[in-house]
PDB file of C-alpha atoms in Angstrom:
ATOM      1  CA  MET C   1       0.000   0.000   0.000  1.00  0.00           C
ATOM      2  CA  SER C   2       1.329   3.421  -0.919  1.00  0.00           C
ATOM      3  CA  VAL C   3       1.665   6.329   1.478  1.00  0.00           C
ATOM      4  CA  LEU C   4       0.605   9.939   0.975  1.00  0.00           C
ATOM      5  CA  ARG C   5       2.908  12.126   3.068  1.00  0.00           C
ATOM      6  CA  SER C   6       4.456  15.558   3.297  1.00  0.00           C
ATOM      7  CA  PHE C   7       7.100  16.408   0.695  1.00  0.00           C
ATOM      8  CA  LYS C   8      10.574  16.588   2.256  1.00  0.00           C
ATOM      9  CA  ALA C   9      13.708  18.256   0.915  1.00  0.00           C
ATOM     10  CA  SER C  10      15.365  14.831   0.616  1.00  0.00           C
ATOM     11  CA  ASP C  11      12.669  13.830  -1.908  1.00  0.00           C
ATOM     12  CA  LEU C  12      14.375  16.114  -4.416  1.00  0.00           C
ATOM     13  CA  PHE C  13      17.042  13.418  -4.773  1.00  0.00           C
ATOM     14  CA  LYS C  14      14.575  10.738  -5.802  1.00  0.00           C
ATOM     15  CA  PHE C  15      11.931  12.289  -8.024  1.00  0.00           C
ATOM     16  CA  ASN C  16      13.560  11.923 -11.448  1.00  0.00           C
ATOM     17  CA  ASN C  17      11.238   9.047 -12.371  1.00  0.00           C
ATOM     18  CA  VAL C  18       8.366  11.509 -11.898  1.00  0.00           C
ATOM     19  CA  ASN C  19       9.927  14.664 -13.339  1.00  0.00           C
ATOM     20  CA  LEU C  20      11.429  13.246 -16.529  1.00  0.00           C
ATOM     21  CA  ASP C  21       8.179  13.358 -18.466  1.00  0.00           C
ATOM     22  CA  ILE C  22       6.977  15.557 -21.328  1.00  0.00           C
ATOM     23  CA  TRP C  23       3.920  16.774 -19.399  1.00  0.00           C
ATOM     24  CA  THR C  24       5.817  17.741 -16.254  1.00  0.00           C
ATOM     25  CA  GLU C  25       7.100  21.274 -15.823  1.00  0.00           C
ATOM     26  CA  THR C  26      10.326  21.114 -13.821  1.00  0.00           C
ATOM     27  CA  TYR C  27      12.004  23.759 -11.727  1.00  0.00           C
ATOM     28  CA  ASP C  28      15.377  24.345 -10.099  1.00  0.00           C
ATOM     29  CA  ILE C  29      16.063  23.030  -6.602  1.00  0.00           C
ATOM     30  CA  GLY C  30      15.761  26.496  -5.059  1.00  0.00           C
ATOM     31  CA  PHE C  31      12.207  26.772  -6.369  1.00  0.00           C
ATOM     32  CA  TYR C  32      11.150  23.527  -4.652  1.00  0.00           C
ATOM     33  CA  LEU C  33      12.942  24.480  -1.427  1.00  0.00           C
ATOM     34  CA  TYR C  34      11.147  27.837  -1.376  1.00  0.00           C
ATOM     35  CA  TYR C  35       7.771  26.080  -1.600  1.00  0.00           C
ATOM     36  CA  LEU C  36       8.753  23.570   1.077  1.00  0.00           C
ATOM     37  CA  SER C  37       9.740  26.372   3.433  1.00  0.00           C
ATOM     38  CA  ARG C  38       6.856  28.752   2.631  1.00  0.00           C
ATOM     39  CA  TRP C  39       3.909  26.353   2.140  1.00  0.00           C
ATOM     40  CA  PRO C  40       4.955  22.996   3.639  1.00  0.00           C
ATOM     41  CA  ASP C  41       1.319  22.066   4.262  1.00  0.00           C
ATOM     42  CA  LEU C  42       0.626  22.321   0.514  1.00  0.00           C
ATOM     43  CA  CYS C  43       3.386  19.957  -0.639  1.00  0.00           C
ATOM     44  CA  TYR C  44       2.819  16.184  -0.723  1.00  0.00           C
ATOM     45  CA  VAL C  45       4.259  13.044  -2.283  1.00  0.00           C
ATOM     46  CA  GLN C  46       2.749   9.651  -2.961  1.00  0.00           C
ATOM     47  CA  GLU C  47       5.311   6.968  -2.180  1.00  0.00           C
ATOM     48  CA  ALA C  48       5.276   3.268  -3.094  1.00  0.00           C
ATOM     49  CA  PRO C  49       6.064   0.630  -0.436  1.00  0.00           C
ATOM     50  CA  SER C  50       9.507   0.282  -2.042  1.00  0.00           C
ATOM     51  CA  GLY C  51      10.206   3.969  -1.330  1.00  0.00           C
ATOM     52  CA  ARG C  52       9.939   4.884  -5.012  1.00  0.00           C
ATOM     53  CA  MET C  53       8.172   8.174  -5.589  1.00  0.00           C
ATOM     54  CA  MET C  54       4.881   7.739  -7.435  1.00  0.00           C
ATOM     55  CA  GLY C  55       3.949  11.410  -7.758  1.00  0.00           C
ATOM     56  CA  TYR C  56       3.831  14.757  -6.028  1.00  0.00           C
ATOM     57  CA  VAL C  57       1.859  17.964  -5.743  1.00  0.00           C
ATOM     58  CA  ILE C  58       3.050  21.396  -4.657  1.00  0.00           C
ATOM     59  CA  GLY C  59       0.890  24.433  -4.168  1.00  0.00           C
ATOM     60  CA  LYS C  60       0.730  27.862  -2.647  1.00  0.00           C
ATOM     61  CA  ALA C  61      -1.696  30.526  -1.454  1.00  0.00           C
ATOM     62  CA  GLU C  62      -1.636  33.913  -3.144  1.00  0.00           C
ATOM     63  CA  GLY C  63      -3.646  36.973  -4.194  1.00  0.00           C
ATOM     64  CA  GLN C  64      -5.584  39.663  -2.347  1.00  0.00           C
ATOM     65  CA  ASN C  65      -9.213  40.221  -1.415  1.00  0.00           C
ATOM     66  CA  THR C  66     -11.544  38.242  -3.727  1.00  0.00           C
ATOM     67  CA  GLU C  67      -8.498  37.037  -5.684  1.00  0.00           C
ATOM     68  CA  TRP C  68      -7.111  35.252  -2.579  1.00  0.00           C
ATOM     69  CA  HIS C  69      -6.754  31.658  -3.741  1.00  0.00           C
ATOM     70  CA  GLY C  70      -4.868  28.409  -3.706  1.00  0.00           C
ATOM     71  CA  HIS C  71      -2.663  27.626  -6.666  1.00  0.00           C
ATOM     72  CA  VAL C  72      -1.632  24.157  -7.817  1.00  0.00           C
ATOM     73  CA  THR C  73       1.907  24.840  -8.976  1.00  0.00           C
ATOM     74  CA  ALA C  74       2.738  21.274  -9.953  1.00  0.00           C
ATOM     75  CA  ILE C  75       0.911  17.976  -9.931  1.00  0.00           C
ATOM     76  CA  THR C  76       2.510  14.980 -11.571  1.00  0.00           C
ATOM     77  CA  VAL C  77       2.404  11.208 -11.406  1.00  0.00           C
ATOM     78  CA  ALA C  78       5.105   8.896 -12.772  1.00  0.00           C
ATOM     79  CA  PRO C  79       3.948   7.221 -16.006  1.00  0.00           C
ATOM     80  CA  GLU C  80       3.924   3.736 -14.471  1.00  0.00           C
ATOM     81  CA  TYR C  81       1.509   4.871 -11.734  1.00  0.00           C
ATOM     82  CA  ARG C  82      -1.002   6.796 -13.822  1.00  0.00           C
ATOM     83  CA  ARG C  83      -4.693   5.863 -14.039  1.00  0.00           C
ATOM     84  CA  LEU C  84      -4.797   4.961 -10.326  1.00  0.00           C
ATOM     85  CA  SER C  85      -6.505   8.201  -9.164  1.00  0.00           C
ATOM     86  CA  LEU C  86      -3.328   9.353  -7.412  1.00  0.00           C
ATOM     87  CA  ALA C  87      -3.496  12.856  -8.931  1.00  0.00           C
ATOM     88  CA  ARG C  88      -7.117  13.219  -7.834  1.00  0.00           C
ATOM     89  CA  LYS C  89      -6.230  12.198  -4.268  1.00  0.00           C
ATOM     90  CA  MET C  90      -3.258  14.549  -4.062  1.00  0.00           C
ATOM     91  CA  MET C  91      -5.221  17.447  -5.574  1.00  0.00           C
ATOM     92  CA  SER C  92      -8.013  17.001  -3.036  1.00  0.00           C
ATOM     93  CA  LEU C  93      -5.551  18.040  -0.326  1.00  0.00           C
ATOM     94  CA  LEU C  94      -5.046  21.424  -1.991  1.00  0.00           C
ATOM     95  CA  VAL C  95      -8.673  22.103  -2.824  1.00  0.00           C
ATOM     96  CA  SER C  96      -9.737  22.086   0.797  1.00  0.00           C
ATOM     97  CA  ASP C  97     -11.422  25.138   2.273  1.00  0.00           C
ATOM     98  CA  LYS C  98      -9.587  24.402   5.534  1.00  0.00           C
ATOM     99  CA  HIS C  99      -6.076  25.566   4.675  1.00  0.00           C
ATOM    100  CA  TYR C 100      -6.138  29.192   3.638  1.00  0.00           C
ATOM    101  CA  ARG C 101      -9.829  30.048   3.115  1.00  0.00           C
ATOM    102  CA  GLY C 102      -9.409  31.101  -0.493  1.00  0.00           C
ATOM    103  CA  PHE C 103     -12.138  31.974  -2.948  1.00  0.00           C
ATOM    104  CA  PHE C 104     -10.922  29.456  -5.530  1.00  0.00           C
ATOM    105  CA  VAL C 105      -8.098  27.129  -6.518  1.00  0.00           C
ATOM    106  CA  ASP C 106      -6.402  27.533  -9.871  1.00  0.00           C
ATOM    107  CA  LEU C 107      -3.823  25.794 -12.028  1.00  0.00           C
ATOM    108  CA  PHE C 108      -2.286  25.985 -15.475  1.00  0.00           C
ATOM    109  CA  VAL C 109      -2.323  23.082 -17.926  1.00  0.00           C
ATOM    110  CA  ARG C 110      -1.052  22.711 -21.468  1.00  0.00           C
ATOM    111  CA  CYS C 111      -3.960  23.143 -23.889  1.00  0.00           C
ATOM    112  CA  ASN C 112      -3.084  19.872 -25.604  1.00  0.00           C
ATOM    113  CA  ASN C 113      -2.960  17.802 -22.389  1.00  0.00           C
ATOM    114  CA  PHE C 114      -6.472  16.444 -22.881  1.00  0.00           C
ATOM    115  CA  ILE C 115      -6.202  13.731 -20.233  1.00  0.00           C
ATOM    116  CA  ALA C 116      -5.309  16.262 -17.525  1.00  0.00           C
ATOM    117  CA  ILE C 117      -7.963  18.718 -18.699  1.00  0.00           C
ATOM    118  CA  ASN C 118     -10.608  15.984 -18.483  1.00  0.00           C
ATOM    119  CA  LEU C 119      -9.392  15.070 -14.986  1.00  0.00           C
ATOM    120  CA  TYR C 120      -9.607  18.676 -13.805  1.00  0.00           C
ATOM    121  CA  GLU C 121     -13.024  19.239 -15.378  1.00  0.00           C
ATOM    122  CA  GLY C 122     -14.219  16.072 -13.639  1.00  0.00           C
ATOM    123  CA  MET C 123     -13.038  17.607 -10.359  1.00  0.00           C
ATOM    124  CA  GLY C 124     -15.059  20.794 -10.905  1.00  0.00           C
ATOM    125  CA  TYR C 125     -12.463  23.025 -12.577  1.00  0.00           C
ATOM    126  CA  SER C 126     -13.345  25.078 -15.632  1.00  0.00           C
ATOM    127  CA  VAL C 127     -11.287  27.106 -18.073  1.00  0.00           C
ATOM    128  CA  TYR C 128     -11.016  30.711 -16.908  1.00  0.00           C
ATOM    129  CA  ARG C 129      -8.797  31.896 -19.783  1.00  0.00           C
ATOM    130  CA  ARG C 130      -6.224  30.785 -22.325  1.00  0.00           C
ATOM    131  CA  VAL C 131      -2.705  32.121 -21.762  1.00  0.00           C
ATOM    132  CA  ARG C 132      -0.655  32.495 -24.937  1.00  0.00           C
ATOM    133  CA  GLU C 133       2.896  31.121 -24.841  1.00  0.00           C
ATOM    134  CA  TYR C 134       2.733  30.348 -21.128  1.00  0.00           C
ATOM    135  CA  TYR C 135       5.108  27.404 -21.274  1.00  0.00           C
ATOM    136  CA  GLY C 136       8.737  28.216 -21.942  1.00  0.00           C
ATOM    137  CA  ASN C 137      10.914  28.054 -24.971  1.00  0.00           C
ATOM    138  CA  LEU C 138      13.007  24.954 -25.509  1.00  0.00           C
ATOM    139  CA  GLY C 139      14.384  26.381 -28.758  1.00  0.00           C
ATOM    140  CA  VAL C 140      13.347  23.431 -30.898  1.00  0.00           C
ATOM    141  CA  GLY C 141      10.313  24.887 -32.671  1.00  0.00           C
ATOM    142  CA  LYS C 142       9.939  27.042 -35.758  1.00  0.00           C
ATOM    143  CA  GLY C 143      12.453  29.886 -35.625  1.00  0.00           C
ATOM    144  CA  GLY C 144      13.815  28.563 -32.315  1.00  0.00           C
ATOM    145  CA  ARG C 145      10.428  29.103 -30.648  1.00  0.00           C
ATOM    146  CA  ASP C 146       8.100  26.448 -29.337  1.00  0.00           C
ATOM    147  CA  GLU C 147       6.105  28.143 -26.615  1.00  0.00           C
ATOM    148  CA  GLU C 148       2.846  26.441 -25.779  1.00  0.00           C
ATOM    149  CA  ASP C 149      -0.417  27.949 -24.628  1.00  0.00           C
ATOM    150  CA  ALA C 150      -1.969  27.030 -21.304  1.00  0.00           C
ATOM    151  CA  PHE C 151      -5.465  27.001 -19.936  1.00  0.00           C
ATOM    152  CA  ASN C 152      -5.789  28.753 -16.591  1.00  0.00           C
ATOM    153  CA  MET C 153      -8.406  26.578 -14.886  1.00  0.00           C
ATOM    154  CA  ARG C 154     -10.266  27.463 -11.697  1.00  0.00           C
ATOM    155  CA  LYS C 155     -12.459  25.736  -9.177  1.00  0.00           C
ATOM    156  CA  PRO C 156     -14.598  27.947  -6.919  1.00  0.00           C
ATOM    157  CA  LEU C 157     -14.565  27.247  -3.192  1.00  0.00           C
ATOM    158  CA  SER C 158     -17.369  27.755  -0.684  1.00  0.00           C
ATOM    159  CA  ARG C 159     -16.226  31.300   0.095  1.00  0.00           C
ATOM    160  CA  ASP C 160     -16.996  32.354  -3.509  1.00  0.00           C
ATOM    161  CA  ILE C 161     -20.762  32.331  -3.036  1.00  0.00           C
ATOM    162  CA  ALA C 162     -21.451  34.362  -6.206  1.00  0.00           C
ATOM    163  CA  GLN C 163     -18.927  32.241  -8.186  1.00  0.00           C
ATOM    164  CA  ARG C 164     -17.151  35.337  -9.496  1.00  0.00           C
ATOM    165  CA  SER C 165     -13.906  33.390  -9.860  1.00  0.00           C
ATOM    166  CA  ILE C 166     -15.186  31.428 -12.856  1.00  0.00           C
ATOM    167  CA  ARG C 167     -16.689  32.223 -16.265  1.00  0.00           C
ATOM    168  CA  SER C 168     -18.573  30.155 -18.790  1.00  0.00           C
ATOM    169  CA  ASN C 169     -16.677  31.446 -21.845  1.00  0.00           C
ATOM    170  CA  GLY C 170     -13.123  30.985 -20.554  1.00  0.00           C
ATOM    171  CA  ARG C 171     -11.884  29.215 -23.681  1.00  0.00           C
ATOM    172  CA  ASP C 172     -12.751  32.371 -25.649  1.00  0.00           C
ATOM    173  CA  ILE C 173     -10.723  34.706 -23.399  1.00  0.00           C
ATOM    174  CA  VAL C 174      -7.081  34.897 -24.550  1.00  0.00           C
ATOM    175  CA  VAL C 175      -4.350  36.813 -22.717  1.00  0.00           C
ATOM    176  CA  ASN C 176      -0.590  37.057 -23.105  1.00  0.00           C
ATOM    177  CA  ALA C 177       1.640  35.299 -20.601  1.00  0.00           C
ATOM    178  CA  HIS C 178       3.270  38.556 -19.466  1.00  0.00           C
ATOM    179  CA  ASP C 179      -0.203  39.857 -18.461  1.00  0.00           C
ATOM    180  CA  VAL C 180      -0.772  36.992 -16.021  1.00  0.00           C
ATOM    181  CA  SER C 181       0.287  37.408 -12.420  1.00  0.00           C
TER     182      SER C 181
END
């Protein structure tokens, strides 16, 4: 039986099987350590009985006033452990109204990651807007550019009684990445 536990700094030395995947956005070690020190209660790993990392989620709380919200910074599951509802279980820890009393939870997902989009929609998220060229340049596309668009998806929480944090036409709203905070 696997264990869902808090993410520890030492996990950074054993998450390559999870991070080395085309759908996973990776960051430098300092980025992960900042999250672990600032929002330790929003960082979890799923670990197999062997000690092998199965997946992880990291999040944060940000914004002001009615934009105060939880943000899923990264959620990923190693390819060999997908389709076991691990992502759904880990995400449920961040979507709780208990932690920071936000108005909504949001995340960014590649527009062509249909499996993840379907998962998030099944969990109550909807597209708030499309962000042009959100994902970085690897220099392998046309003219050395290969930026990909992202959907900014949101799920309202109980504090957002009027559901102002979502919109029905989010796929039609397009913004540039530099306009997104």
